[in-house]
């Protein structure tokens, strides 16, 4: 009888009915039970091991167990063993391996979660262009689609990379070398390949896929075999026969080595010994070399990804096929990528429509062969573009805090996280600097170039300037090698040829027109320049000298003090007084360094409020225009030089703790003392600058700076010097509203703005919700010219009922509130005691709304001024409203001009505004119904005309023309009633102003509304 037992991942073998020693036991209470079922007979072996007599039984049986055998002619219901040798999927190492890989490779980095957190690689992935290259073509430099023609080779899929090659033996696996520049999507392709293999949609002829990170392998210093190397990372593959080397089983195995440039591979026979045994221990680099040589598992296939600088590390004879990842060489791939990122869901909701509009604008900008198209052939810059647009347009109050500086910092970590440049050991160089961070090298070279451009207001650079700033001080062979790698792999990632260089495109550069280079994304220049300054790389000659002296003295300080202590026993101490001067150098250096930090803060404040930038759009609109382009009329340029308004904002954002942590991971450390010194000096400079008047766009930029800083204490101290925030005509977006609310939330509960002017800011009901924290710190709130409908009044009602609200003046002119909206708003009057001025001019009240307002006025005892002008209110409703105001204890002014009032009605309103009794039983209420009051001029005729002039561009022209003609008739009648020559002259002066306004209305030369405060 031959029985196979499978349990707990071990296959047991039993041959013959008399030998049951290898059959495992099953614990059941206080006994061990063994069962072997073999149809049609059932062999049940039960072994009792009672704990109380275990030792005695072992002695009697000579270390053997007592067995009881029972035979049954009928099969039992409980089957503990099967006579099958196949494994179930739960314990199959290949299936376990696939599940593990799916878990590992489906994990998204933190940077990806800002798109909503529910994306999967399948929905986000867009295949980049992969083309096969001949060996003689492999050294060609990757170029942007605007510089070169379309690839001559057809596009390949990952599946086609492993089709057998005619030049390669069929009894051997294929070695495929997949290379590309930084940011072309190598890691993304690898991740998608692994997940598709696990899902069974690609490379199905490989039973086993074993991915490795060359960065991890480079850290291994111990000798290890291939089998141990695999089992070290994938424990479930410890005993898999596919890696045993027996027969040709390895033909079903694909090894994947990602990032070969991070390993030092030596294919010389004298340096790397030959090995064909998967169990022989070697260095990790030697294992990879022997796999590529086909000495080790020759039937296995190998896929290697690398950058351009490491392309020649693998000799050509060991490579079956070269393939280059070319990124997104056509706008259609870019559009597909943008759609997968920005268009999160289907439907007809406002967010989906906004996302579709963004995608269309992006696509139009790419089709125009803009600078963005030259950058977005790299998928990494497509990611940065989507992240920035998602930040600008889809910021939500409930989402985690994100900043523009944080997006760019995360972008650099995604592309250069943990990478170092081996600088080699040099005399006098500290050990920790022998392997400098790649990002720090970028800052010291490209960042220095960016800083020079920002300082001199330049965005393009010549090849000579690149040679000067990038690697101009290299001396040793190791530095030259390091520079060569940097130029090949990294420099083109940041700098690309200018799309429009002088007279034509890059391909048409003439001899007298030198080729120029720009940063792939304009904001990247300002970011790297800010990082260069904040890291302290922009040191003066005096600071560099004092630092070197301070470091030298600090290293020798202990030895000098010990020597002085010994010699002082034999020689008077005053002779060594000169040595005490050595202790002054560190203090001098600290003093100079602190002054340098103060200059950084002064630079930030000066760059924030440059006079020449006061005519520009706010900084967030500039970022959006750099990505989407400017469609329609080009904005007027007041200065030919490029504005760098993101530069100081990035400097502030880099001081945030979260960004400093990421930069520290990149090898760029910003000390806390540096942050404290810059912050202390920045507060003084900002407070001094805020004492001057600034345009709304500059104030918006200041709010963005405080938001990027993410320092509540600094924000509260700066806000304490601000009493008025006027953002008139600033196009408020969800992000800008969130920025304003976040900044205002840092202020203490006792802080209040005297005025928050948000007139003509394109506000909606959703934006009002985001602005709620800012409204709580405001006394005078101006929301004019925002097209707020009746639904917005629900939020305004809640605002007036909020016990933490202290709004005294609420301006709602030119918002279509209608009667229903006004009714909702008036319901808050009984429980609100702070409101003093309410402006409902041109809100569509009508007669019914005016009557309801008259009925509710007595419920609010604190109201002092009411503006219901231009609301189509007739005589009857106007008289009722004025009567209610006369009975009100505090209202002193009512605005009723531009309403269809008759001459008799206006005269009645004027008479009712005058008190009847002198004992105070009837109050005096100023009624502004026209530019005249009876036969006299109104004291407020000039504000009335100013309101008409400022709002005429948005109001009904015919209606205004009729009202102005009524004013002229009233003025003419009043002038005729005046016996005084000087009064008649004054009437003519007002008539001249009304006629001038009428002519401006007819010739369409009236100015755009700027927000009237009444």
Coordinates of C-alpha atoms in Angstrom, one line a residue, residues 755-957:
X755 CA -13.2 95.2 6.8
X756 CA -13.0 92.1 4.5
X757 CA -13.8 93.3 1.0
X758 CA -14.6 90.4 -1.4
X759 CA -16.6 92.4 -3.9
X760 CA -16.6 91.1 -7.5
X761 CA -14.6 87.9 -6.6
X762 CA -16.8 85.4 -8.4
X763 CA -18.0 83.9 -5.1
X764 CA -20.6 81.0 -5.1
X765 CA -22.5 79.3 -2.3
X766 CA -19.9 76.5 -2.1
X767 CA -17.1 79.1 -1.7
X768 CA -19.1 80.9 1.1
X769 CA -19.0 77.7 3.1
X770 CA -15.2 77.6 2.8
X771 CA -14.9 81.2 3.9
X772 CA -16.9 80.7 7.1
X773 CA -13.9 80.8 9.4
X774 CA -12.8 84.1 7.9
X775 CA -16.2 85.7 8.3
X776 CA -16.1 85.0 12.0
X777 CA -13.2 87.4 12.4
X778 CA -14.8 90.2 10.3
X779 CA -16.8 93.3 11.3
X780 CA -17.5 94.8 7.9
X781 CA -18.2 92.2 5.2
X782 CA -18.4 93.3 1.6
X783 CA -19.9 90.6 -0.8
X784 CA -21.1 92.9 -3.6
X785 CA -21.1 91.9 -7.3
X786 CA -20.8 88.1 -6.8
X787 CA -24.1 86.8 -8.3
X788 CA -25.1 85.1 -5.0
X789 CA -28.5 83.6 -5.3
X790 CA -31.3 82.9 -2.8
X791 CA -29.6 79.7 -1.6
X792 CA -26.7 81.7 -0.4
X793 CA -28.9 83.5 2.1
X794 CA -29.3 80.3 4.1
X795 CA -25.5 80.5 4.8
X796 CA -25.7 84.2 5.5
X797 CA -28.6 83.6 7.9
X798 CA -26.5 81.1 9.8
X799 CA -23.6 83.5 9.8
X800 CA -25.8 86.2 11.4
X801 CA -27.1 83.8 13.9
X802 CA -23.7 82.5 14.9
X803 CA -22.9 83.6 18.4
X804 CA -19.2 83.9 17.4
X805 CA -20.0 86.3 14.6
X806 CA -19.6 90.0 15.1
X807 CA -20.5 91.4 11.7
X808 CA -21.6 95.0 11.9
X809 CA -21.9 95.8 8.1
X810 CA -23.1 93.4 5.4
X811 CA -22.9 94.6 1.8
X812 CA -24.9 92.5 -0.7
X813 CA -25.3 94.9 -3.6
X814 CA -25.8 93.4 -7.1
X815 CA -26.6 89.9 -5.9
X816 CA -29.8 88.3 -7.2
X817 CA -31.2 87.4 -3.8
X818 CA -34.8 88.1 -4.8
X819 CA -37.7 88.1 -2.4
X820 CA -37.2 84.6 -1.2
X821 CA -33.5 85.2 -0.4
X822 CA -34.3 88.4 1.4
X823 CA -37.0 86.7 3.4
X824 CA -34.5 84.0 4.5
X825 CA -32.0 86.7 5.4
X826 CA -34.5 88.7 7.4
X827 CA -35.4 85.7 9.6
X828 CA -32.0 86.2 11.3
X829 CA -32.8 89.8 12.4
X830 CA -34.5 88.9 15.7
X831 CA -31.6 86.9 17.1
X832 CA -28.8 89.1 15.8
X833 CA -27.6 92.1 17.8
X834 CA -24.4 93.1 16.0
X835 CA -25.6 94.2 12.6
X836 CA -25.6 98.0 12.0
X837 CA -25.6 98.5 8.2
X838 CA -27.4 96.3 5.7
X839 CA -27.1 97.0 1.9
X840 CA -29.6 95.2 -0.3
X841 CA -29.2 97.5 -3.3
X842 CA -30.1 95.9 -6.7
X843 CA -31.0 92.5 -5.2
X844 CA -34.4 92.1 -6.7
X845 CA -36.5 92.8 -3.6
X846 CA -39.6 94.4 -5.2
X847 CA -42.6 95.8 -3.4
X848 CA -43.3 92.6 -1.5
X849 CA -39.7 92.3 -0.2
X850 CA -39.8 95.9 0.9
X851 CA -43.1 95.3 2.8
X852 CA -41.7 92.3 4.6
X853 CA -38.6 94.2 5.5
X854 CA -40.8 97.0 7.0
X855 CA -42.7 94.4 9.0
X856 CA -39.5 92.9 10.5
X857 CA -37.4 96.0 11.2
X858 CA -38.7 96.3 14.7
X859 CA -37.3 92.9 15.5
X860 CA -33.7 94.2 15.2
X861 CA -33.1 97.2 17.5
X862 CA -29.5 97.9 16.5
X863 CA -29.8 98.5 12.7
X864 CA -28.7 102.1 11.8
X865 CA -28.5 102.3 7.9
X866 CA -30.5 100.5 5.3
X867 CA -29.8 100.5 1.5
X868 CA -32.6 99.2 -0.7
X869 CA -31.9 101.4 -3.8
X870 CA -32.5 100.1 -7.3
X871 CA -35.0 97.3 -6.3
X872 CA -38.1 98.3 -8.3
X873 CA -39.9 99.6 -5.2
X874 CA -43.0 101.7 -5.8
X875 CA -44.5 104.6 -3.8
X876 CA -46.7 102.5 -1.5
X877 CA -44.0 100.1 -0.4
X878 CA -41.4 102.9 0.0
X879 CA -43.7 104.9 2.2
X880 CA -44.4 101.9 4.4
X881 CA -40.7 101.2 4.7
X882 CA -39.9 104.8 5.7
X883 CA -42.7 104.8 8.3
X884 CA -41.2 101.7 9.8
X885 CA -37.8 103.3 9.9
X886 CA -39.2 106.4 11.7
X887 CA -40.6 104.1 14.3
X888 CA -37.3 102.2 14.6
X889 CA -35.1 103.4 17.5
X890 CA -31.8 103.6 15.7
X891 CA -32.2 103.7 11.9
X892 CA -31.1 107.1 10.6
X893 CA -30.6 106.6 6.8
X894 CA -32.6 104.8 4.1
X895 CA -31.4 104.6 0.5
X896 CA -34.2 104.5 -2.0
X897 CA -32.8 106.1 -5.2
X898 CA -33.1 104.5 -8.6
X899 CA -36.5 103.1 -7.7
X900 CA -39.6 104.0 -9.9
X901 CA -40.9 106.6 -7.5
X902 CA -43.3 109.4 -8.6
X903 CA -42.6 113.1 -7.9
X904 CA -45.4 113.0 -5.4
X905 CA -44.0 109.9 -3.8
X906 CA -40.5 111.4 -3.5
X907 CA -42.0 114.6 -2.0
X908 CA -43.9 112.5 0.5
X909 CA -40.8 110.5 1.5
X910 CA -38.9 113.8 2.0
X911 CA -41.7 115.2 4.2
X912 CA -41.9 112.0 6.3
X913 CA -38.2 112.1 6.9
X914 CA -38.5 115.4 8.7
X915 CA -39.6 115.2 12.4
X916 CA -43.1 116.5 13.1
X917 CA -42.7 117.2 16.8
X918 CA -39.9 118.8 18.5
X919 CA -40.3 116.7 21.7
X920 CA -38.6 113.7 20.1
X921 CA -41.7 111.6 19.8
X922 CA -41.1 111.3 16.1
X923 CA -37.5 110.7 14.8
X924 CA -35.7 112.3 11.8
X925 CA -34.7 109.7 9.1
X926 CA -32.6 110.8 6.1
X927 CA -34.3 109.4 3.0
X928 CA -32.1 109.3 -0.1
X929 CA -34.6 109.0 -3.0
X930 CA -33.0 111.4 -5.5
X931 CA -30.2 113.9 -6.0
X932 CA -32.7 116.5 -4.6
X933 CA -34.6 116.7 -1.4
X934 CA -37.7 118.7 -2.2
X935 CA -36.5 121.9 -3.7
X936 CA -33.0 121.6 -2.3
X937 CA -30.0 119.6 -3.3
X938 CA -29.3 116.4 -1.4
X939 CA -26.2 116.3 0.6
X940 CA -25.5 112.8 -0.8
X941 CA -25.8 113.7 -4.5
X942 CA -22.2 112.9 -5.2
X943 CA -22.2 109.4 -3.7
X944 CA -25.4 108.6 -5.6
X945 CA -23.7 109.6 -8.9
X946 CA -20.6 107.7 -8.0
X947 CA -22.6 104.5 -7.4
X948 CA -24.2 104.9 -10.8
X949 CA -20.9 105.5 -12.6
X950 CA -19.2 102.5 -10.9
X951 CA -22.0 100.1 -11.6
X952 CA -23.3 101.2 -14.9
X953 CA -21.3 98.6 -16.9
X954 CA -23.3 95.8 -15.2
X955 CA -26.7 97.5 -14.7
X956 CA -29.6 97.9 -17.2
X957 CA -28.5 100.9 -19.5

